[in-house]
């Protein structure tokens, strides 16, 4: 090597030494201190010069290779390789599930960032262990970490976070952290966020449809209690708050059952699309008039619901992605409540 190669190891830091190696090399590449194609020390050389075990250096190099920050050439050694780190903003984007809604956020985020950014998508399926392992593996390798925190308990109930999750997120530097969708994580520090307020959002949106809802005798929220990807219980709390304040008789069901006894002048607020399809099918089969005999408001908008004339209460997924991209591009630390709307159509 033509110039000295330096790795700074902080012996007092709680960050594992292999992570310090990874962070140091990634940062040197991103700042142009290490050029693309430049040779770096071998595992044995770095182990000896930094007084580290060979296993520690080997683990660091393995992670760097997985991140494609370095490559190994047989018989020659290790070379820097990640050219995109030099000129682009690198973002690690973690979502809890692959759904149309989540992908709308992701796609608008990527589009708003433009060509000067690279976004790596990771899905953790509401699983605490997958989330923690994935996040810790990628700490130090990206400029920003955009995280949607939604998890499930052992009995498939929605939880916003757990203590191990909070500890994992807390390792992300706050100036690199953007929390999306769910802000109930109890993390200290000045970080960016674009979030839904699940309780107040549905409470306020239903008020926009109040005059039409007054035509119905009873409101029924269909809230799936146990799902692979559960919904926040705060939706139920907001619905109950609305019904209590405006004196509606109400009920909460966990699903739309087959062959239900549908009473005229019931209005349903539906969370899951399968329940929406089942209810519309039964309304049609019984020759009831949607929007007169039976009312329906669906949760989260889609083009199909627009086509079918279904009223919705919905956050603006595109706006969430756009706002998150704005915070990243401008290095802002604002915490912004996302837009949530009641959209009037023909089903109430």
Short mmCIF file of C-alpha atoms in Angstrom, two decimals, residues 104-223:
data_model
loop_
_atom_site.label_atom_id
_atom_site.label_comp_id
_atom_site.label_asym_id
_atom_site.label_seq_id
_atom_site.Cartn_x
_atom_site.Cartn_y
_atom_site.Cartn_z
CA UNK A 104 -46.69 2.83 -1.84
CA UNK A 105 -44.70 4.50 0.95
CA UNK A 106 -41.47 2.88 -0.18
CA UNK A 107 -41.97 3.73 -3.86
CA UNK A 108 -42.84 7.38 -3.17
CA UNK A 109 -39.82 7.60 -0.85
CA UNK A 110 -37.45 6.23 -3.51
CA UNK A 111 -38.96 8.42 -6.23
CA UNK A 112 -38.68 11.57 -4.10
CA UNK A 113 -35.06 10.83 -3.19
CA UNK A 114 -34.16 10.64 -6.86
CA UNK A 115 -31.13 9.18 -8.56
CA UNK A 116 -28.60 10.43 -6.02
CA UNK A 117 -29.67 7.86 -3.43
CA UNK A 118 -29.57 4.10 -3.03
CA UNK A 119 -32.27 2.47 -0.91
CA UNK A 120 -31.96 -1.06 0.45
CA UNK A 121 -35.32 -2.60 1.38
CA UNK A 122 -35.61 -5.07 4.26
CA UNK A 123 -38.78 -6.85 5.48
CA UNK A 124 -38.86 -8.27 9.02
CA UNK A 125 -42.44 -9.63 9.10
CA UNK A 126 -43.29 -8.10 12.52
CA UNK A 127 -40.77 -10.49 14.08
CA UNK A 128 -38.63 -9.04 16.87
CA UNK A 129 -35.70 -11.42 16.36
CA UNK A 130 -35.50 -10.84 12.59
CA UNK A 131 -35.67 -7.08 13.10
CA UNK A 132 -32.90 -6.96 15.72
CA UNK A 133 -30.59 -9.31 13.85
CA UNK A 134 -31.03 -7.45 10.57
CA UNK A 135 -30.61 -3.99 12.07
CA UNK A 136 -27.51 -4.89 14.07
CA UNK A 137 -25.96 -6.54 11.05
CA UNK A 138 -26.32 -3.33 9.04
CA UNK A 139 -25.39 -0.75 11.67
CA UNK A 140 -22.74 1.61 10.42
CA UNK A 141 -23.15 0.69 6.77
CA UNK A 142 -25.74 3.33 5.79
CA UNK A 143 -26.24 7.07 5.96
CA UNK A 144 -29.88 6.78 7.12
CA UNK A 145 -32.08 4.12 8.69
CA UNK A 146 -35.81 4.43 7.93
CA UNK A 147 -37.77 2.14 10.23
CA UNK A 148 -41.46 1.21 10.52
CA UNK A 149 -41.85 -0.32 13.99
CA UNK A 150 -44.74 -2.79 14.13
CA UNK A 151 -44.37 -6.07 16.03
CA UNK A 152 -46.52 -8.89 17.32
CA UNK A 153 -46.71 -10.66 20.65
CA UNK A 154 -46.72 -14.42 21.10
CA UNK A 155 -50.52 -14.40 20.93
CA UNK A 156 -50.44 -12.40 17.66
CA UNK A 157 -51.43 -9.06 19.19
CA UNK A 158 -49.97 -5.83 17.85
CA UNK A 159 -47.21 -4.22 19.90
CA UNK A 160 -45.32 -1.09 18.94
CA UNK A 161 -42.01 -2.14 20.41
CA UNK A 162 -40.23 -4.27 23.00
CA UNK A 163 -37.27 -3.52 25.23
CA UNK A 164 -34.82 -5.45 22.98
CA UNK A 165 -36.18 -3.56 19.96
CA UNK A 166 -35.77 -0.21 21.72
CA UNK A 167 -32.19 -1.09 22.66
CA UNK A 168 -31.45 -2.05 19.05
CA UNK A 169 -32.95 1.14 17.61
CA UNK A 170 -31.13 3.21 20.23
CA UNK A 171 -27.82 2.08 18.69
CA UNK A 172 -28.68 3.97 15.51
CA UNK A 173 -27.25 7.52 15.65
CA UNK A 174 -30.24 9.85 16.04
CA UNK A 175 -29.10 12.04 13.16
CA UNK A 176 -29.40 8.97 10.92
CA UNK A 177 -32.77 7.73 12.19
CA UNK A 178 -36.20 8.24 10.58
CA UNK A 179 -39.20 6.54 12.21
CA UNK A 180 -42.19 5.94 9.94
CA UNK A 181 -45.85 5.16 10.54
CA UNK A 182 -45.74 4.27 14.24
CA UNK A 183 -44.12 6.68 16.68
CA UNK A 184 -44.83 4.74 19.90
CA UNK A 185 -41.28 3.50 20.47
CA UNK A 186 -40.21 5.52 23.54
CA UNK A 187 -36.77 6.39 22.17
CA UNK A 188 -34.97 9.42 23.58
CA UNK A 189 -33.15 11.90 21.41
CA UNK A 190 -33.70 14.22 18.48
CA UNK A 191 -34.68 12.10 15.47
CA UNK A 192 -36.96 12.46 12.46
CA UNK A 193 -40.40 10.84 12.21
CA UNK A 194 -43.47 10.77 9.97
CA UNK A 195 -46.22 8.96 11.83
CA UNK A 196 -49.87 8.06 12.15
CA UNK A 197 -51.79 8.69 15.37
CA UNK A 198 -53.98 5.63 15.08
CA UNK A 199 -56.42 6.59 17.84
CA UNK A 200 -56.93 10.25 16.99
CA UNK A 201 -56.80 9.70 13.22
CA UNK A 202 -59.86 7.44 13.06
CA UNK A 203 -61.67 9.49 15.71
CA UNK A 204 -61.22 12.70 13.73
CA UNK A 205 -61.89 11.09 10.32
CA UNK A 206 -65.19 9.57 11.46
CA UNK A 207 -66.28 13.02 12.60
CA UNK A 208 -65.99 14.16 8.99
CA UNK A 209 -68.58 11.54 8.05
CA UNK A 210 -70.76 12.22 11.09
CA UNK A 211 -73.81 13.60 9.26
CA UNK A 212 -74.06 10.53 7.04
CA UNK A 213 -73.36 8.13 9.89
CA UNK A 214 -76.31 9.61 11.78
CA UNK A 215 -78.55 7.81 9.26
CA UNK A 216 -77.55 4.48 10.83
CA UNK A 217 -78.67 2.90 14.09
CA UNK A 218 -75.47 1.06 14.94
CA UNK A 219 -71.78 1.23 14.07
CA UNK A 220 -69.79 -1.99 13.81
CA UNK A 221 -66.00 -2.01 13.73
CA UNK A 222 -64.52 -5.17 12.22
CA UNK A 223 -61.12 -5.33 13.85
#
